[in-house]
Structure formats: structure tokens, C-alpha cells
mmCIF file of C-alpha atoms in Angstrom:
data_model
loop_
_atom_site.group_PDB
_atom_site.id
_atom_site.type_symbol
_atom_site.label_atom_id
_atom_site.label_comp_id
_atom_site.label_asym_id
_atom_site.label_seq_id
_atom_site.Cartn_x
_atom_site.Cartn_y
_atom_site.Cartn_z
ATOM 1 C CA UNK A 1 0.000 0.000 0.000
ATOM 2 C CA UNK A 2 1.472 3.683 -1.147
ATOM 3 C CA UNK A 3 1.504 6.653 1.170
ATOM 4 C CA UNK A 4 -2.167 7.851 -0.625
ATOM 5 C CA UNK A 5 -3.548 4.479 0.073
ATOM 6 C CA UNK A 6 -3.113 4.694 3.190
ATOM 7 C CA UNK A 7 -4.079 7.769 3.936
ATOM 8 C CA UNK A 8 -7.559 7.586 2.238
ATOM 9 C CA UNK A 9 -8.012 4.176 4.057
ATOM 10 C CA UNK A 10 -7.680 5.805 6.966
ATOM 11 C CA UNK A 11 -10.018 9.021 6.027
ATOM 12 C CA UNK A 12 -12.337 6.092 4.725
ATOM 13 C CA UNK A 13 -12.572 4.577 7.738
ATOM 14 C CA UNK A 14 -13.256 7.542 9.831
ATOM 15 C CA UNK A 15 -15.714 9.379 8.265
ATOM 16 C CA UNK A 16 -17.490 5.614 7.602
ATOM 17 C CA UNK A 17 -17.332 5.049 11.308
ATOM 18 C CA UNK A 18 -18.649 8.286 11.635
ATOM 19 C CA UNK A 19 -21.473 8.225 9.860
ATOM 20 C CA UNK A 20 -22.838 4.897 11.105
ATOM 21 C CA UNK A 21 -21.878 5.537 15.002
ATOM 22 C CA UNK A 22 -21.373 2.596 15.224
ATOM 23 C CA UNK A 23 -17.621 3.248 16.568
ATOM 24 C CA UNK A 24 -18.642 4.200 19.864
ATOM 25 C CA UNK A 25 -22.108 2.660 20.284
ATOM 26 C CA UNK A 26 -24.026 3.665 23.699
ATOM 27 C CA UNK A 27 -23.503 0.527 25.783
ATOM 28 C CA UNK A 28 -24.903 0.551 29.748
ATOM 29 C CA UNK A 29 -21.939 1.506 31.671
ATOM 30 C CA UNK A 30 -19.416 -1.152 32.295
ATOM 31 C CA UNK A 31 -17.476 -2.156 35.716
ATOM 32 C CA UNK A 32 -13.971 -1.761 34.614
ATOM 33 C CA UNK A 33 -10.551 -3.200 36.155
ATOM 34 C CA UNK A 34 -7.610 -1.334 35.460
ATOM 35 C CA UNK A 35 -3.921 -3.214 36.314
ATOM 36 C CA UNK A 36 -2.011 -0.449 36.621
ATOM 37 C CA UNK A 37 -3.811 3.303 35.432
ATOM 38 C CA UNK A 38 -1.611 6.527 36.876
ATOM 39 C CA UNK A 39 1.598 5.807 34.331
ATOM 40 C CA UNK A 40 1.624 7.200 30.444
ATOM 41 C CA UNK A 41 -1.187 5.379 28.867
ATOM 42 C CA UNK A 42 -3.465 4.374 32.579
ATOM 43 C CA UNK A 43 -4.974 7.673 32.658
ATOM 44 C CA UNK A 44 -5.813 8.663 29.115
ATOM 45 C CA UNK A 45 -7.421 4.795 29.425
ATOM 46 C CA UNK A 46 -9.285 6.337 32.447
ATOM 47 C CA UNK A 47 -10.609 9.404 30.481
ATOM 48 C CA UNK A 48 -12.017 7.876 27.241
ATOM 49 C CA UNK A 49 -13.861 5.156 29.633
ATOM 50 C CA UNK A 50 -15.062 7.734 32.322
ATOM 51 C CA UNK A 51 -16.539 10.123 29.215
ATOM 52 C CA UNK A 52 -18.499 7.038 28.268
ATOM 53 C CA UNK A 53 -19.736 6.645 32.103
ATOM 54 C CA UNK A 54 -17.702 3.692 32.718
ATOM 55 C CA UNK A 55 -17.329 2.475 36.662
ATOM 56 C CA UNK A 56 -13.342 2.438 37.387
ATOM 57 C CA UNK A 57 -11.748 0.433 39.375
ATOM 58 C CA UNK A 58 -7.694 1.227 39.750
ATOM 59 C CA UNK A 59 -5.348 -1.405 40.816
ATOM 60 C CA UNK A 60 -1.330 -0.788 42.133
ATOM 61 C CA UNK A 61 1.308 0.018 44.006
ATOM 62 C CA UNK A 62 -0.048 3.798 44.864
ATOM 63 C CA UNK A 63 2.881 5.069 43.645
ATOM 64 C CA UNK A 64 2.873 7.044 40.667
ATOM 65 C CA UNK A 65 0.730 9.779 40.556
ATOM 66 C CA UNK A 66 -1.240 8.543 43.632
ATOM 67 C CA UNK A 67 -3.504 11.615 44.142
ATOM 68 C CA UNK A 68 -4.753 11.636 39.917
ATOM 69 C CA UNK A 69 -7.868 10.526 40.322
ATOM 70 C CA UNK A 70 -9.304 10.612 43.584
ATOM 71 C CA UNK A 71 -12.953 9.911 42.509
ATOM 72 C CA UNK A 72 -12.015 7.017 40.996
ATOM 73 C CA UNK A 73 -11.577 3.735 43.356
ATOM 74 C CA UNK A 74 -8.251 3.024 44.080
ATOM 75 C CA UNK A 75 -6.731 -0.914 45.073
ATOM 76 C CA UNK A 76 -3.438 -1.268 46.435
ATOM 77 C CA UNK A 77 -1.312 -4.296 45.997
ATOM 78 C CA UNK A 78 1.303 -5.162 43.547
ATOM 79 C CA UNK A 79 0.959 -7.929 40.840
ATOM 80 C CA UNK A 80 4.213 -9.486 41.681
ATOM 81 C CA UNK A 81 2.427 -11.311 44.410
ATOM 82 C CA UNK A 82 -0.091 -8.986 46.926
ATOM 83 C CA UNK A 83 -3.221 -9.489 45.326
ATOM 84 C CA UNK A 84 -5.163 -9.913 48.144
ATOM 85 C CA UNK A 85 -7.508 -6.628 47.037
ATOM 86 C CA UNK A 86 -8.514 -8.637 43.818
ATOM 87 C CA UNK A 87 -10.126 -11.242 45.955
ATOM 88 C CA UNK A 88 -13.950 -12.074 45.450
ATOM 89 C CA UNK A 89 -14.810 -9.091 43.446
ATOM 90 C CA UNK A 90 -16.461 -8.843 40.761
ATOM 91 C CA UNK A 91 -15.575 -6.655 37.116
ATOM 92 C CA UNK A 92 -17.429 -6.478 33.958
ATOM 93 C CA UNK A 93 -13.860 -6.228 32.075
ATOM 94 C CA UNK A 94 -10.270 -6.053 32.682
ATOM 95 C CA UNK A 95 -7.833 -4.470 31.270
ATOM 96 C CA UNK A 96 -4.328 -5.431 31.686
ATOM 97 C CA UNK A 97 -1.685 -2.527 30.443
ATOM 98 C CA UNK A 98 0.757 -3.671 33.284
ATOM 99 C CA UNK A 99 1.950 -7.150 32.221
ATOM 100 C CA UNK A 100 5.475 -7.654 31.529
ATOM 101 C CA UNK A 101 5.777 -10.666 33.034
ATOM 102 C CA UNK A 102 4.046 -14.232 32.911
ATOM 103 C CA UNK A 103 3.733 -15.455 35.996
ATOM 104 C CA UNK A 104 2.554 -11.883 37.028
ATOM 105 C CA UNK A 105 0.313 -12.233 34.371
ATOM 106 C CA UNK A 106 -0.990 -15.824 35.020
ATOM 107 C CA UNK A 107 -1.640 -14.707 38.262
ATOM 108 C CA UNK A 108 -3.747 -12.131 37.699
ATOM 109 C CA UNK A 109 -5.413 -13.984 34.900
ATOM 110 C CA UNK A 110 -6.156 -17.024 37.024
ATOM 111 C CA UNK A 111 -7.301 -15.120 39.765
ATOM 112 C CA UNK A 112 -9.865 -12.969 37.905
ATOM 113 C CA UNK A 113 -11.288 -16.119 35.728
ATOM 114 C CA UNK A 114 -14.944 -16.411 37.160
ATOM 115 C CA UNK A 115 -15.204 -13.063 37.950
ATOM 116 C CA UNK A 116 -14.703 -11.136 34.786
ATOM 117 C CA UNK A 117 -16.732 -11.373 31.092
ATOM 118 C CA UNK A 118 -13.681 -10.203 29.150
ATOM 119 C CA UNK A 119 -9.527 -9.479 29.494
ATOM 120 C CA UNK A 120 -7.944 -6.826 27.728
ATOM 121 C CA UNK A 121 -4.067 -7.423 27.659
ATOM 122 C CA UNK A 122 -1.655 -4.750 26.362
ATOM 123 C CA UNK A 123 1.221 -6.306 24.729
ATOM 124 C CA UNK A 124 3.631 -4.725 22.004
ATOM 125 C CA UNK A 125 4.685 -5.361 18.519
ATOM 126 C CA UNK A 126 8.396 -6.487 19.723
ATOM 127 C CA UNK A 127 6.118 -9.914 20.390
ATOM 128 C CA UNK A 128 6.987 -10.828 16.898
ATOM 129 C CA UNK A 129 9.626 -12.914 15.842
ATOM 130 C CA UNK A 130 11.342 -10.063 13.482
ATOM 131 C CA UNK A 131 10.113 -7.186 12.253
ATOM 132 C CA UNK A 132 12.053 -7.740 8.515
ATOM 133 C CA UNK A 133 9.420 -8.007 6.257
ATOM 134 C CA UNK A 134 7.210 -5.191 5.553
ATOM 135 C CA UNK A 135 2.900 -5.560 6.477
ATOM 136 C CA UNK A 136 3.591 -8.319 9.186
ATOM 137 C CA UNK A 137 -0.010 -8.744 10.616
ATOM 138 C CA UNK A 138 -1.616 -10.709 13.799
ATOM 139 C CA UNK A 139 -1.030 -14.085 12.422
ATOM 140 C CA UNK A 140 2.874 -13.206 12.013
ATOM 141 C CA UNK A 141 4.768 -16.102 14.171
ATOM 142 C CA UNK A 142 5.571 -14.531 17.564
ATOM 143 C CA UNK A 143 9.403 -14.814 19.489
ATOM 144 C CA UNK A 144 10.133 -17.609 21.216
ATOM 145 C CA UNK A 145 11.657 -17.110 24.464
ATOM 146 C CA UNK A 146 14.840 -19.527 25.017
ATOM 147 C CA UNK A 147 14.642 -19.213 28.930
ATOM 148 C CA UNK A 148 11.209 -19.870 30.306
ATOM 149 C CA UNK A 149 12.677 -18.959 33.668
ATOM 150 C CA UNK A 150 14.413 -15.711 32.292
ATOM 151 C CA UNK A 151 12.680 -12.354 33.933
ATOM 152 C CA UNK A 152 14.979 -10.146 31.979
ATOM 153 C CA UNK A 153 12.326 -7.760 30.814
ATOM 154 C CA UNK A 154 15.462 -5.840 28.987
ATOM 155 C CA UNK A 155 16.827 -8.433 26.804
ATOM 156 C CA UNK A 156 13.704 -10.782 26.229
ATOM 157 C CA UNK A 157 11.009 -7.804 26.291
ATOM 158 C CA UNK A 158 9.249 -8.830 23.510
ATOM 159 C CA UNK A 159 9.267 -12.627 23.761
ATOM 160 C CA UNK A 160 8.018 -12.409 27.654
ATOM 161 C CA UNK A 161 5.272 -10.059 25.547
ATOM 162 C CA UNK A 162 4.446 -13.181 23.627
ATOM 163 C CA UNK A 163 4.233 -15.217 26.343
ATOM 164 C CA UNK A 164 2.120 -12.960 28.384
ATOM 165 C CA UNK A 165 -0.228 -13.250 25.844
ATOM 166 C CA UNK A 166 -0.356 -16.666 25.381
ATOM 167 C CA UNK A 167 -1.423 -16.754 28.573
ATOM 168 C CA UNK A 168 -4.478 -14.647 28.799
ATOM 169 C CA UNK A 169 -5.181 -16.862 25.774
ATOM 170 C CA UNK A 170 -5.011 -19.823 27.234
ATOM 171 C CA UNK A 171 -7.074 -18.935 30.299
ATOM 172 C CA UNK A 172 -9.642 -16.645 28.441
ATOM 173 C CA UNK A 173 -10.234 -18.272 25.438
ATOM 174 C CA UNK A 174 -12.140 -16.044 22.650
ATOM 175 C CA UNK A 175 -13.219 -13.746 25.711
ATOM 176 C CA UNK A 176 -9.999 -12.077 25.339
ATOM 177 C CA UNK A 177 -8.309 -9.782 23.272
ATOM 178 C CA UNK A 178 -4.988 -8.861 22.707
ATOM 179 C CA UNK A 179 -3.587 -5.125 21.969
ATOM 180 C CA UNK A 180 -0.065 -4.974 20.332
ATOM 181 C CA UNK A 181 0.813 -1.272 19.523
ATOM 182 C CA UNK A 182 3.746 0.307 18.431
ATOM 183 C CA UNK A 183 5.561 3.487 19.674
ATOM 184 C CA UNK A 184 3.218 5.046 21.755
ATOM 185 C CA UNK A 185 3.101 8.917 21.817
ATOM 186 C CA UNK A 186 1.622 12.287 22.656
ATOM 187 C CA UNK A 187 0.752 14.020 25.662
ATOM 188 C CA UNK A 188 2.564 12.457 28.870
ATOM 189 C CA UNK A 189 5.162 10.274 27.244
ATOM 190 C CA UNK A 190 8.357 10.858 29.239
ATOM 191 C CA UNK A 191 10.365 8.303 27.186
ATOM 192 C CA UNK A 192 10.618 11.499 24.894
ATOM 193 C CA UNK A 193 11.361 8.952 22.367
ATOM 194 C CA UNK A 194 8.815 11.074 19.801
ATOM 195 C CA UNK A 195 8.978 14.284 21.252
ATOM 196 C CA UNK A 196 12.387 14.747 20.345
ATOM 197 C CA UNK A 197 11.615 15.222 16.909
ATOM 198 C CA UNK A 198 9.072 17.562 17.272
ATOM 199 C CA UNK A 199 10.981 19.646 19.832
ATOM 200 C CA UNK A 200 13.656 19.770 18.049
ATOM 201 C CA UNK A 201 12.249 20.646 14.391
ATOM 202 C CA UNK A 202 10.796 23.614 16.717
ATOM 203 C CA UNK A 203 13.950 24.932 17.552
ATOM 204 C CA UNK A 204 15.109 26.279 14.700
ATOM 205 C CA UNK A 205 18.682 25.729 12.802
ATOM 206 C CA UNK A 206 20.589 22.746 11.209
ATOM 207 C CA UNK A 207 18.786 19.621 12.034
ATOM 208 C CA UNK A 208 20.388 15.809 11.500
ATOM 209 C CA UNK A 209 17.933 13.865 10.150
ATOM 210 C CA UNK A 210 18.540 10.057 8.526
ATOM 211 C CA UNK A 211 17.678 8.392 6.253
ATOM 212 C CA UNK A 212 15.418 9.751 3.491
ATOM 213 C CA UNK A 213 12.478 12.297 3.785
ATOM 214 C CA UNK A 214 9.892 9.487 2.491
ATOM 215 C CA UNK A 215 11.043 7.279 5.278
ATOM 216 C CA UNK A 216 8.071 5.889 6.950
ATOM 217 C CA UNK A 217 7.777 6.220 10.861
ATOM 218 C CA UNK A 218 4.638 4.077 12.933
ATOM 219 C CA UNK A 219 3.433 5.244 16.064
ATOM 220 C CA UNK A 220 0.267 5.598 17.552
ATOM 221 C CA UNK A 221 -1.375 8.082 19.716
ATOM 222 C CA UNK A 222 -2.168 7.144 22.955
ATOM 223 C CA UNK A 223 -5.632 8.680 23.046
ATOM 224 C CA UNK A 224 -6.309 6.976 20.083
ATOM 225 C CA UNK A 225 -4.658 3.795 21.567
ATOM 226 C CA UNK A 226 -7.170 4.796 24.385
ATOM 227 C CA UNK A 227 -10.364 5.542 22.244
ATOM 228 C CA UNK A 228 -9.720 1.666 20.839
ATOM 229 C CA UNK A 229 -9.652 -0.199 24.001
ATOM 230 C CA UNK A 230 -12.762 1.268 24.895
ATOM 231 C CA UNK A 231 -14.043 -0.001 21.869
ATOM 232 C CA UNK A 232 -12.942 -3.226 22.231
ATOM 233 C CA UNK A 233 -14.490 -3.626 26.136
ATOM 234 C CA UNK A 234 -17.538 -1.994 25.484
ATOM 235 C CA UNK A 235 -17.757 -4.773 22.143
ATOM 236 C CA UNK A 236 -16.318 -7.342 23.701
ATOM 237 C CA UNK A 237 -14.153 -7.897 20.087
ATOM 238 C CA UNK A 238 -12.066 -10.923 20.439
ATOM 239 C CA UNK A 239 -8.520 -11.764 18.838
ATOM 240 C CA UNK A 240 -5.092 -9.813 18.199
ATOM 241 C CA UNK A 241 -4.466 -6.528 16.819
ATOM 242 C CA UNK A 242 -1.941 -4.272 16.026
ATOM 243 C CA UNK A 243 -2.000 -0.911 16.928
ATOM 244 C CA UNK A 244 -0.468 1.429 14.541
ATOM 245 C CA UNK A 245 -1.363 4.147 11.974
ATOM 246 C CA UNK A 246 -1.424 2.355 8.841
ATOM 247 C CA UNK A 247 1.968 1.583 7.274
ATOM 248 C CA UNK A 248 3.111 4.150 4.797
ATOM 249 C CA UNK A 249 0.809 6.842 5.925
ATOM 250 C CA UNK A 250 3.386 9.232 7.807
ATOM 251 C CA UNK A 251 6.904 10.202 7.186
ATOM 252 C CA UNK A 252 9.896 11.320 8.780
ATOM 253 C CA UNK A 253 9.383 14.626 7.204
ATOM 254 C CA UNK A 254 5.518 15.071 7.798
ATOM 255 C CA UNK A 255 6.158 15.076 11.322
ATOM 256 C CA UNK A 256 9.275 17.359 10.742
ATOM 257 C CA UNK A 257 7.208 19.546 8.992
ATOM 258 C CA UNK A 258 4.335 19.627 10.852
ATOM 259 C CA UNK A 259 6.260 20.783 13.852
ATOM 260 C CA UNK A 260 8.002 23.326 11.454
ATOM 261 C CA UNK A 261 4.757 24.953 10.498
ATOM 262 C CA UNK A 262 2.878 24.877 13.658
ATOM 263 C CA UNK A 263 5.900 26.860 15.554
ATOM 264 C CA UNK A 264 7.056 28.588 12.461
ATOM 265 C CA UNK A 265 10.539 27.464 12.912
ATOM 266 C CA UNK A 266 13.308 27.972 10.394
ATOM 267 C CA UNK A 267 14.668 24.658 10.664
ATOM 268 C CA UNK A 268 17.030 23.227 7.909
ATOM 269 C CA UNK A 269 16.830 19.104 7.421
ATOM 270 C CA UNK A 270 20.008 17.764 6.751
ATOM 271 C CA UNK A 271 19.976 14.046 5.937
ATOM 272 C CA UNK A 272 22.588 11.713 6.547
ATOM 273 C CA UNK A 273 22.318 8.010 4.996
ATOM 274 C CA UNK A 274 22.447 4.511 6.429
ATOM 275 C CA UNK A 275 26.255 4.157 6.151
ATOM 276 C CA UNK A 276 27.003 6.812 8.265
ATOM 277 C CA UNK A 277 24.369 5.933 10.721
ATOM 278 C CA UNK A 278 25.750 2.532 11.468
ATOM 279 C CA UNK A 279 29.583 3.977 11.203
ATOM 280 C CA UNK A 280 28.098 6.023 13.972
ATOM 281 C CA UNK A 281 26.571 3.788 15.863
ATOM 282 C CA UNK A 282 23.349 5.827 15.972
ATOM 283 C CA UNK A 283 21.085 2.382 15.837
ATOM 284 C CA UNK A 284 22.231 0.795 19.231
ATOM 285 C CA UNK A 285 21.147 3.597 21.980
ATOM 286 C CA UNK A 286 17.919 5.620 21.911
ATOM 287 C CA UNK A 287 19.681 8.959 19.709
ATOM 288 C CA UNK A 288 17.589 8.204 16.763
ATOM 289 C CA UNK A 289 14.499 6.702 18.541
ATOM 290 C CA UNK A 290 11.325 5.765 16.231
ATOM 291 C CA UNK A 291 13.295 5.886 12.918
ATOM 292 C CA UNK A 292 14.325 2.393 11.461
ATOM 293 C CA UNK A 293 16.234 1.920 8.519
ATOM 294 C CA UNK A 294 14.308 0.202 5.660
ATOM 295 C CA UNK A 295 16.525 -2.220 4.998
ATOM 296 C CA UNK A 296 18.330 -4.872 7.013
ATOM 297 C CA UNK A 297 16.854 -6.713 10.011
ATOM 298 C CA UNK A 298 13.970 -3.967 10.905
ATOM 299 C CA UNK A 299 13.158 -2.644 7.486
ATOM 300 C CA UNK A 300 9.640 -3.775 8.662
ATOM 301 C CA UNK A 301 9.399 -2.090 11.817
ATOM 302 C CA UNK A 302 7.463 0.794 10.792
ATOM 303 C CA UNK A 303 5.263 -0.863 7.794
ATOM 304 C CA UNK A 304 3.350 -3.101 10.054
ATOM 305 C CA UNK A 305 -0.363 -3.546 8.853
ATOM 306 C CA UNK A 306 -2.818 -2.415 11.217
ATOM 307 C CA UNK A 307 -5.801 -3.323 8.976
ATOM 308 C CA UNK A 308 -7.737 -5.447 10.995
ATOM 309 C CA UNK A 309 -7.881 -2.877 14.137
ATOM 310 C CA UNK A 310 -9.104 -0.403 11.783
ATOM 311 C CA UNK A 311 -11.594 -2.447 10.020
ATOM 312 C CA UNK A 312 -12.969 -2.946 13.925
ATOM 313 C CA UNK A 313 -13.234 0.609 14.234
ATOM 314 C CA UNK A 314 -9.306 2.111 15.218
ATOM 315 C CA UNK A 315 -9.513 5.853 14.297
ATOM 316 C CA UNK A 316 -6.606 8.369 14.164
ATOM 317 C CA UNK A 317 -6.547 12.183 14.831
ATOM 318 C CA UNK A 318 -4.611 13.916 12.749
ATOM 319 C CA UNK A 319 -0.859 14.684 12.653
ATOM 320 C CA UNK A 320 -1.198 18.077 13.786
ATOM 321 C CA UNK A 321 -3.052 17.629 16.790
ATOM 322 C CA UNK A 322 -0.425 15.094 18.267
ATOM 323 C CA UNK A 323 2.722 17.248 17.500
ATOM 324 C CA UNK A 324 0.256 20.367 18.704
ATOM 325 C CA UNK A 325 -0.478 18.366 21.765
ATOM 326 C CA UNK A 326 2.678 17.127 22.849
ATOM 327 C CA UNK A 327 4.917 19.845 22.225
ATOM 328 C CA UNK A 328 1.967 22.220 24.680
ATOM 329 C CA UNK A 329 2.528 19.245 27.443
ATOM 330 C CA UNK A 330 6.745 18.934 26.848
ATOM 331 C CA UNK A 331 6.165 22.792 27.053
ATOM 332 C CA UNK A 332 4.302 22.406 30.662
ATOM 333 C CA UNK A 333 7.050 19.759 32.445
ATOM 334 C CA UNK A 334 9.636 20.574 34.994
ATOM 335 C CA UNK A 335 12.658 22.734 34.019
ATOM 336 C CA UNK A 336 14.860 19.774 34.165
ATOM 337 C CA UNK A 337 13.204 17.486 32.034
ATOM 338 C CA UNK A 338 12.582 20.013 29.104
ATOM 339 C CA UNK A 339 15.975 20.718 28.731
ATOM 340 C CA UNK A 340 17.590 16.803 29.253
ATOM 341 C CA UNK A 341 15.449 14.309 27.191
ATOM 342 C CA UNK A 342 15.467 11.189 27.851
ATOM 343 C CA UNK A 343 15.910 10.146 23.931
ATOM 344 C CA UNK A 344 17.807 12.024 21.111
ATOM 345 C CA UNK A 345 20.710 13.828 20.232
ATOM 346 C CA UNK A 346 22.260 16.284 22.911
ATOM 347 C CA UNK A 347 23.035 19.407 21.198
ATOM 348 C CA UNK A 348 26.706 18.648 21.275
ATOM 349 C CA UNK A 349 26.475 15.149 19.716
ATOM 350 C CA UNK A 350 24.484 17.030 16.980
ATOM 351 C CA UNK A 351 26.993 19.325 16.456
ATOM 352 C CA UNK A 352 29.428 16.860 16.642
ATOM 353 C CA UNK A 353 27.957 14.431 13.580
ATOM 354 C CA UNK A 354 27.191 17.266 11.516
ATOM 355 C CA UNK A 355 30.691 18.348 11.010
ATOM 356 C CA UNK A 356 31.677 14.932 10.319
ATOM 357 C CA UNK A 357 28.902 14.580 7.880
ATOM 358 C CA UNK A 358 29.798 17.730 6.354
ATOM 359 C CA UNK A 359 33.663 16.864 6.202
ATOM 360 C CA UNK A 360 32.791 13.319 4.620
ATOM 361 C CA UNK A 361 30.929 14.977 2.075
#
């Protein structure tokens, strides 16, 4: 599928859903279980299922942003083991956006079977095996994970993803489903792995950029990532899906660009290919974080079809909204975290490749 495929599939699909409201159906108001809900994605779950006049139901540690939503009730415990406040309770659905782990998983999973309709897991598209060839969808074989007993979430994240999943599977049956997006961005995502781009297209200057303007980059945003789940409780849709806008639909440079226009910067792209990217070693950190090259082992990572989600009713605001949005919350954070990202190049180590780009050349 080309870039203009895409992109009317996805205009298609809104204005269709639109039209039939069937997207967002009235359903009566649902007794929801939340594992986890005051991180990045938890509370933007919390809003699109309160606006719908969902009951909440919170469950963990209490601490991350303990105080966010006092009208909502709150469980303590943690998953690793104190469960205790899960006992003999009752939910319509669950929705699992905490599970990195499968015996934590299992656990909950077991516990909750009997008193729950429906399971929502969260898992990731690092549960495939590669991400090489370009479209992979749900039925692409998964990773394998060598160690059963490994809890490495850093080296095996995706293939303890897998497993995770197989898990809810195997206890839930077709009253499951299973949620595997991709970079997740927008408003409150401190891994500032896509708000580095925006930020710093905003800032003006020379900007290093690689690879190619037509470069495709996949993300999702997480009130659309939000918006879905709802969907798929209040539906109770079975199966997998990946969560992604479709592949082909946005480029390096639209989101450059977008940023460009919307803060009337005077930024200058200056592209640098694969060679000196892996000369560099800009692949192996988190400097160049979302962009893949597309060739070699992940040429795939950011063409992966999200056609079935959207033919259940995934929707996606538009480009500007997201870079709008998250460059208005990176503007609102503490000092200290504006000016030290968490992903991207430093201003030095920008400086620093340029001239050697520029001295190659």
C-alpha cells in the first residue's frame, strides 16, 4: 500500500465510522478493572472510559501519581504477588496494560477467571519474531523465548510479551483480546522517544535527520490507543491486533514539517544516509528513537499492517493535533526534564555528527 492508500483508508474509515456511530455505540456503563492506570497510557485509558460513564476500578502500588484521580476507586497491591484486594470481586472487564511478566500475568489472569466477562491485555509489537518483512499482521509467528525462567524484561522484552499473551489466551479463550501497539506517543510520554523530533524541528537551525524524507515512521497516539480499548471492552471484540497508523501513511518529514509549520521554525533538514548511521553507531542507543532503517533486520518495523484494528473501528486524529499536543505538554514539564530528554541527540552530539557529515561529504 502507497503513502495515498493509506491515507484515504484511513479518512475512509473515519468518516465511515462516523457516519454509522457505530464506533462508539451507547452501551450501559461497564465495571472496569484497570492493572495499573496513573503511568503514560493508565490515565488517558481512564478518560475515554469515564466520558463514556464507565465504573473504574484502579489497581497498584499507589505510587505514581497517587492523588490523579481521587474519585475514581483506588486498590493497592502489587501484581508481583499482593493481590489480596482482587479477591472475590467482581468486574465487567479487565484491562491489563501492566503485564510484563508471565507469571505476574498468570496470576492475575487465574485469579480474575470467574469473575470477569472479558480481558484486555496490552502487549507490544516487539512480540513478533522479526520485524524484517514489511505488512507483518496478527497471524505473524511470535518470538520464542529460550529461557522460560528468564525475567529479563530488557533483553527478552518482547518474547516475555508473547508469552504474556499466550497466557491470557489460554485462560480466556475467545473472551480475550490482545492489543499490540507500536511506539506510543503524545501528551505524557516521558520516554521522549517522539517528542524529540518535534521539539527539536521547533527549535530552529541545522537539524540531523537520517535516512530519506519518504522514510516511513509508525506510532500511535495514545488517546487513540485509548479511544480503541474502549471499543474493544464496550464490544467485547475478540482476537489480536496491532496498533499502529497504517503503514506508509506518515513520514519522517511530515512530522518534521508539521512541527516546522505549527511553531514557524526555520529549521534546515540535513539528511545523513544509512552508512554513516551505522559507522556512527546511531542504531544501538535511543539517539535516533522511532526511525528504522528500511533495509536490514527492521526494514519492517514501521510498515506493520494495522488493517484489521481499523476495520474494527481504530480511528486516528490527525498529525497536527499530536505534534500540537505534545509539544503544549513537553512545554508544561519541569525545568529539568525540558531541557535533558530522555531520547535524542544532545546538542553537542548534533553538532558533533554534523561536522563529520559535512567533512565526509
Amino acid at each position: 500500500m502507497n503513502r495515498r492508500d493509506a491515507l484515504k483508508m484511513t479518512a475512509a474509515t473515519v468518516a465511515a465510522s462516523m457516519i454509522s456511530g457505530n464506533v462508539f455505540a451507547q452501551s450501559k456503563p461497564l465495571r472496569v478493572l484497570i492493572l495499573g492506570g496513573t503511568g503514560f497510557i493508565g490515565p488517558h485509558f481512564v478518560d475515554s472510559l469515564r466520558s463514556a460513564g464507565h465504573k473504574l476500578t484502579l489497581f497498584n502500588r499507589g505510587k505514581r501519581n497517587p492523588g490523579l484521580f481521587p474519585d475514581v476507586e483506588q486498590l493497592l497491591g502489587d501484581r508481583h504477588g499482593q493481590v489480596d484486594a482482587l479477591k472475590n470481586r467482581d468486574w465487567d472487564v479487565v484491562i491489563d496494560n501492566s503485564g510484563y511478566l508471565p507469571k505476574d500475568v498468570k496470576l492475575t489472569a487465574d485469579l480474575l477467571k470467574g469473575h470477569t466477562q472479558y480481558y484486555l491485555f496490552i502487549s507490544s509489537i516487539s512480540a513478533y519474531a522479526d520485524l524484517t518483512p514489511p505488512g507483518i499482521d496478527e497471524d505473524y509467528k511470535l518470538a520464542e523465548l529460550k529461557d522460560p525462567n528468564s525475567e529479563d524484561i530488557s533483553a527478552n522484552y518482547g518474547a516475555l510479551k508473547a508469552v504474556c499473551e499466550q497466557t491470557v489466551e489460554k485462560t480466556y479463550g475467545n473472551a480475550c483480546s490482545i492489543v499490540r501497539p507500536t511506539y506510543i506517543v503524545g501528551p505524557g510520554d516521558t520516554t521522549d522517544r517522539f517528542t524529540y523530533w518535534p521539539l527539536r524541528a521547533s527549535r530552529g537551525g541545522e537539524m540531523l535527520v537520517p535516512g530519506t524524507p519518504s522514510d516511513p515512521v509508525q506510532f500511535i497516539d495514545v488517546r487513540d490507543l485509548a479511544d480503541f480499548v474502549r471499543l474493544c471492552v464496550e464490544q467485547r471484540i475478540p482476537g489480536q491486533f496491532n496498533a499502529c497508523n497504517p503503514p506508509g501513511a506518515v513520514t519522517m518529514v511530515d512530522v518534521l514539517d508539521t512541527a516546522k509549520r505549527i511553531t514557524k521554525a526555520n529549521t534546515r533538514y540535513t539528511w545523513v544516509d544509512v552508512p554513516f548511521v551505522e559507522a556512527q553507531k546511531l542504531t544501538e542507543g535511543n539517539e535516533l528513537p522511532i526511525w528504522a532503517p528500511t533495509t536490514g533486520e527492521y526494514a519492517g518495523a514501521a510498515l506493520v499492517s494495522s488493517a484489521r484494528a481499523v476495520a474494527k473501528g481504530l480511528r486516528f486524529r490527525d498529525l497536527d493535533t499530536t505534534v500540537a499536543d505534545t509539544l503544549a505538554w513537553q512545554n508544561k514539564r519541569p525545568a529539568e526534564q525540558q531541557q535533558k530528554l530522555r531520547a535524542g541527540l544532545t546538542a553537542e552530539r548534533e553538532a558533533e555528527l554534523l561536522k563529520l557529515w559535512h567533512q565526509k561529504k
